[in-house]
PDB file of C-alpha atoms in Angstrom:
ATOM      1  CA  LEU A 730      -7.694  24.113   7.143  1.00  0.00           C
ATOM      2  CA  LEU A 731      -9.733  23.848   4.163  1.00  0.00           C
ATOM      3  CA  VAL A 732     -12.539  26.583   4.998  1.00  0.00           C
ATOM      4  CA  SER A 733     -11.900  29.958   3.887  1.00  0.00           C
ATOM      5  CA  CYS A 734     -10.197  31.579   7.031  1.00  0.00           C
ATOM      6  CA  ASP A 735      -7.425  33.802   6.001  1.00  0.00           C
ATOM      7  CA  GLU A 736      -4.385  32.238   7.560  1.00  0.00           C
ATOM      8  CA  ALA A 737      -5.393  28.646   6.949  1.00  0.00           C
ATOM      9  CA  SER A 738      -6.197  29.444   3.416  1.00  0.00           C
ATOM     10  CA  ASN A 739      -3.033  30.978   2.804  1.00  0.00           C
ATOM     11  CA  ARG A 740      -1.146  28.148   4.414  1.00  0.00           C
ATOM     12  CA  PHE A 741      -3.104  25.414   2.230  1.00  0.00           C
ATOM     13  CA  ALA A 742      -2.334  27.731  -0.978  1.00  0.00           C
ATOM     14  CA  ASP A 743       1.212  27.948   0.058  1.00  0.00           C
ATOM     15  CA  LEU A 744       1.352  24.135   0.405  1.00  0.00           C
ATOM     16  CA  CYS A 745      -0.532  23.796  -3.133  1.00  0.00           C
ATOM     17  CA  ARG A 746       2.420  25.963  -4.621  1.00  0.00           C
ATOM     18  CA  GLN A 747       5.082  24.077  -3.418  1.00  0.00           C
ATOM     19  CA  LEU A 748       3.836  20.693  -4.520  1.00  0.00           C
ATOM     20  CA  LEU A 749       3.170  22.349  -7.674  1.00  0.00           C
ATOM     21  CA  THR A 750       6.654  23.754  -7.949  1.00  0.00           C
ATOM     22  CA  ALA A 751       7.836  20.246  -7.205  1.00  0.00           C
ATOM     23  CA  ALA A 752       5.873  18.490  -9.555  1.00  0.00           C
ATOM     24  CA  LEU A 753       6.934  20.948 -12.265  1.00  0.00           C
ATOM     25  CA  SER A 754      10.656  20.790 -11.873  1.00  0.00           C
ATOM     26  CA  ASP A 755      10.457  16.963 -11.787  1.00  0.00           C
ATOM     27  CA  THR A 756      11.215  15.335 -15.245  1.00  0.00           C
ATOM     28  CA  LEU A 757       8.579  12.305 -15.031  1.00  0.00           C
ATOM     29  CA  CYS A 758       5.997  14.646 -13.971  1.00  0.00           C
ATOM     30  CA  SER A 759       6.585  17.223 -16.576  1.00  0.00           C
ATOM     31  CA  SER A 760       7.503  14.787 -19.491  1.00  0.00           C
ATOM     32  CA  SER A 761       5.497  16.860 -21.772  1.00  0.00           C
ATOM     33  CA  LEU A 762       6.955  20.082 -20.552  1.00  0.00           C
ATOM     34  CA  PRO A 763       3.700  21.907 -19.651  1.00  0.00           C
ATOM     35  CA  MET A 764       3.636  25.361 -21.395  1.00  0.00           C
ATOM     36  CA  THR A 765       1.514  28.610 -21.082  1.00  0.00           C
ATOM     37  CA  VAL A 766      -0.270  29.674 -24.473  1.00  0.00           C
ATOM     38  CA  LEU A 767       2.862  31.824 -25.102  1.00  0.00           C
ATOM     39  CA  GLY A 768       5.217  28.840 -24.858  1.00  0.00           C
ATOM     40  CA  THR A 769       6.655  29.748 -21.638  1.00  0.00           C
ATOM     41  CA  PRO A 770       7.428  26.262 -19.660  1.00  0.00           C
ATOM     42  CA  LEU A 771       5.472  26.639 -16.484  1.00  0.00           C
ATOM     43  CA  ALA A 772       8.397  25.611 -14.363  1.00  0.00           C
ATOM     44  CA  SER A 773      10.056  29.053 -15.022  1.00  0.00           C
ATOM     45  CA  ILE A 774       7.095  30.989 -14.146  1.00  0.00           C
ATOM     46  CA  ASP A 775       6.995  32.329 -10.666  1.00  0.00           C
ATOM     47  CA  ILE A 776       4.072  31.033  -8.801  1.00  0.00           C
ATOM     48  CA  SER A 777       2.449  33.877  -6.870  1.00  0.00           C
ATOM     49  CA  GLY A 778      -0.957  34.120  -5.196  1.00  0.00           C
ATOM     50  CA  SER A 779      -2.450  35.685  -8.224  1.00  0.00           C
ATOM     51  CA  SER A 780      -0.871  33.083 -10.690  1.00  0.00           C
ATOM     52  CA  LEU A 781      -1.609  29.750  -8.559  1.00  0.00           C
ATOM     53  CA  SER A 782      -4.727  29.083 -10.096  1.00  0.00           C
ATOM     54  CA  GLU A 783      -3.774  29.625 -13.764  1.00  0.00           C
ATOM     55  CA  VAL A 784      -0.724  27.330 -13.353  1.00  0.00           C
ATOM     56  CA  ILE A 785      -2.465  24.793 -11.633  1.00  0.00           C
ATOM     57  CA  ARG A 786      -5.234  25.007 -14.203  1.00  0.00           C
ATOM     58  CA  LEU A 787      -2.736  24.885 -17.125  1.00  0.00           C
ATOM     59  CA  TYR A 788      -0.890  21.930 -15.446  1.00  0.00           C
ATOM     60  CA  MET A 789      -3.879  19.938 -14.998  1.00  0.00           C
ATOM     61  CA  THR A 790      -5.411  20.649 -18.486  1.00  0.00           C
ATOM     62  CA  GLN A 791      -2.071  19.621 -19.940  1.00  0.00           C
ATOM     63  CA  ARG A 792      -1.995  16.380 -17.944  1.00  0.00           C
ATOM     64  CA  LEU A 793      -5.745  15.288 -18.699  1.00  0.00           C
ATOM     65  CA  GLU A 794      -4.833  12.480 -20.831  1.00  0.00           C
ATOM     66  CA  GLU A 795      -2.716  10.708 -18.091  1.00  0.00           C
ATOM     67  CA  ALA A 796      -4.540  12.067 -15.258  1.00  0.00           C
ATOM     68  CA  PRO A 797      -8.395  12.078 -15.939  1.00  0.00           C
ATOM     69  CA  GLU A 798      -9.318  13.167 -12.527  1.00  0.00           C
ATOM     70  CA  ALA A 799      -8.265  16.368 -13.187  1.00  0.00           C
ATOM     71  CA  LYS A 800     -11.047  16.862 -15.738  1.00  0.00           C
ATOM     72  CA  LYS A 801     -13.614  17.956 -13.006  1.00  0.00           C
ATOM     73  CA  VAL A 802     -11.292  20.908 -11.412  1.00  0.00           C
ATOM     74  CA  ALA A 803      -9.398  22.240 -14.448  1.00  0.00           C
ATOM     75  CA  PRO A 804     -12.380  23.934 -16.273  1.00  0.00           C
ATOM     76  CA  LEU A 805     -13.326  25.706 -12.782  1.00  0.00           C
ATOM     77  CA  LEU A 806     -10.153  27.135 -12.300  1.00  0.00           C
ATOM     78  CA  ALA A 807     -10.528  28.924 -15.775  1.00  0.00           C
ATOM     79  CA  THR A 808     -13.468  30.912 -13.900  1.00  0.00           C
ATOM     80  CA  PHE A 809     -12.638  30.835 -10.051  1.00  0.00           C
ATOM     81  CA  SER A 810      -9.576  31.354  -8.115  1.00  0.00           C
ATOM     82  CA  PHE A 811      -7.992  28.351  -6.201  1.00  0.00           C
ATOM     83  CA  VAL A 812      -8.748  29.997  -3.049  1.00  0.00           C
ATOM     84  CA  VAL A 813     -12.519  30.212  -3.426  1.00  0.00           C
ATOM     85  CA  LEU A 814     -13.064  26.833  -4.569  1.00  0.00           C
ATOM     86  CA  SER A 815     -15.033  24.522  -2.028  1.00  0.00           C
ATOM     87  CA  PRO A 816     -12.985  22.320   0.161  1.00  0.00           C
ATOM     88  CA  ALA A 817     -13.983  19.344  -1.658  1.00  0.00           C
ATOM     89  CA  LEU A 818     -12.211  20.726  -5.033  1.00  0.00           C
ATOM     90  CA  LYS A 819      -9.199  21.942  -2.909  1.00  0.00           C
ATOM     91  CA  VAL A 820      -8.753  18.533  -1.700  1.00  0.00           C
ATOM     92  CA  GLU A 821      -9.092  17.058  -5.505  1.00  0.00           C
ATOM     93  CA  VAL A 822      -6.420  19.559  -6.519  1.00  0.00           C
ATOM     94  CA  LEU A 823      -4.031  18.411  -3.492  1.00  0.00           C
ATOM     95  CA  THR A 824      -4.849  14.893  -4.291  1.00  0.00           C
ATOM     96  CA  PHE A 825      -4.086  15.536  -7.921  1.00  0.00           C
ATOM     97  CA  LEU A 826      -0.632  16.993  -7.081  1.00  0.00           C
ATOM     98  CA  ILE A 827       0.387  14.458  -4.618  1.00  0.00           C
ATOM     99  CA  ASN A 828      -0.338  11.669  -6.906  1.00  0.00           C
ATOM    100  CA  GLU A 829       1.795  13.399  -9.480  1.00  0.00           C
ATOM    101  CA  LEU A 830       4.735  13.402  -6.861  1.00  0.00           C
ATOM    102  CA  LEU A 831       4.129   9.981  -5.889  1.00  0.00           C
ATOM    103  CA  THR A 832       4.977   8.953  -9.505  1.00  0.00           C
ATOM    104  CA  SER A 833       7.592  11.317  -9.593  1.00  0.00           C
ATOM    105  CA  GLU A 834      11.428  10.421 -10.729  1.00  0.00           C
ATOM    106  CA  ALA A 835      12.891  11.931  -7.575  1.00  0.00           C
ATOM    107  CA  VAL A 836      10.487   9.698  -5.422  1.00  0.00           C
ATOM    108  CA  THR A 837      10.665   6.434  -7.310  1.00  0.00           C
ATOM    109  CA  GLY A 838      14.496   6.701  -7.441  1.00  0.00           C
ATOM    110  CA  HIS A 839      14.890   7.455  -3.760  1.00  0.00           C
ATOM    111  CA  ILE A 840      12.470   4.513  -3.021  1.00  0.00           C
ATOM    112  CA  GLU A 841      14.658   2.221  -5.265  1.00  0.00           C
ATOM    113  CA  SER A 842      17.901   3.481  -3.643  1.00  0.00           C
ATOM    114  CA  GLN A 843      16.642   2.810  -0.051  1.00  0.00           C
ATOM    115  CA  MET A 844      15.489  -0.688  -1.355  1.00  0.00           C
ATOM    116  CA  GLU A 845      19.158  -1.525  -2.642  1.00  0.00           C
ATOM    117  CA  VAL A 846      20.426  -0.107   0.830  1.00  0.00           C
ATOM    118  CA  SER A 847      18.087  -2.182   2.518  1.00  0.00           C
ATOM    119  CA  PHE A 848      19.240  -5.258   0.475  1.00  0.00           C
ATOM    120  CA  ASP A 849      22.728  -4.665   0.910  1.00  0.00           C
ATOM    121  CA  LEU A 850      22.355  -4.368   4.903  1.00  0.00           C
ATOM    122  CA  LYS A 851      20.172  -7.654   4.942  1.00  0.00           C
ATOM    123  CA  ARG A 852      23.029  -9.237   3.009  1.00  0.00           C
ATOM    124  CA  ASP A 853      25.680  -8.026   5.472  1.00  0.00           C
ATOM    125  CA  LYS A 854      23.632  -8.932   8.327  1.00  0.00           C
ATOM    126  CA  GLY A 855      23.760 -12.289   7.085  1.00  0.00           C
ATOM    127  CA  LYS A 856      27.378 -12.547   6.790  1.00  0.00           C
ATOM    128  CA  ILE A 857      27.947 -11.140  10.196  1.00  0.00           C
ATOM    129  CA  ASP A 858      25.470 -13.607  11.560  1.00  0.00           C
ATOM    130  CA  GLN A 859      27.224 -16.437   9.887  1.00  0.00           C
ATOM    131  CA  ARG A 860      30.508 -15.303  11.433  1.00  0.00           C
ATOM    132  CA  LEU A 861      29.045 -15.222  14.727  1.00  0.00           C
ATOM    133  CA  ARG A 862      27.615 -18.641  14.680  1.00  0.00           C
ATOM    134  CA  LYS A 863      31.190 -19.871  13.623  1.00  0.00           C
ATOM    135  CA  LEU A 864      33.077 -17.991  16.139  1.00  0.00           C
ATOM    136  CA  ARG A 865      30.451 -19.167  19.222  1.00  0.00           C
ATOM    137  CA  LEU A 866      30.948 -22.725  17.777  1.00  0.00           C
ATOM    138  CA  LEU A 867      34.871 -22.176  17.893  1.00  0.00           C
ATOM    139  CA  MET A 868      34.381 -20.731  21.725  1.00  0.00           C
ATOM    140  CA  ALA A 869      32.152 -23.566  22.667  1.00  0.00           C
ATOM    141  CA  ARG A 870      34.635 -26.357  21.504  1.00  0.00           C
ATOM    142  CA  ARG A 871      37.759 -24.342  22.969  1.00  0.00           C
ATOM    143  CA  TRP A 872      36.121 -24.075  26.368  1.00  0.00           C
ATOM    144  CA  GLY A 873      34.004 -26.996  26.457  1.00  0.00           C
ATOM    145  CA  GLU A 874      30.792 -25.065  26.779  1.00  0.00           C
ATOM    146  CA  ARG A 875      27.525 -25.605  24.800  1.00  0.00           C
ATOM    147  CA  GLY A 876      25.117 -22.973  23.920  1.00  0.00           C
TER     148      GLY A 876
END
């Protein structure tokens, strides 16, 4: 997938484009509102095959303080297209984007909401188990059964 065969390379670039679009649209990831030199927000740019490298470079460059792992790849994208980078560098870009999304507001919000749901379900299960024990005790007393 990371080698330069055309179909795999296009699919990988599409994946990175989707991850980058998601990272740019998230408020926590784009807290400093990454922009082009002309002041256009990166989130408003249509990311195509020809602009992918530049948008990734700009995004990584503007995230250097918070994401120092981008220091190695960002300068290379100024000279080389994303699709011609080595598989190891492509993986670094992919890792960077995934790490950005893992700290995104949408992901953390979803995790927190699911934790609340889980807590509520456990509390409800405890109440139901307590009612079941009472019911079994009443049934055992009524019919003289033990169990």
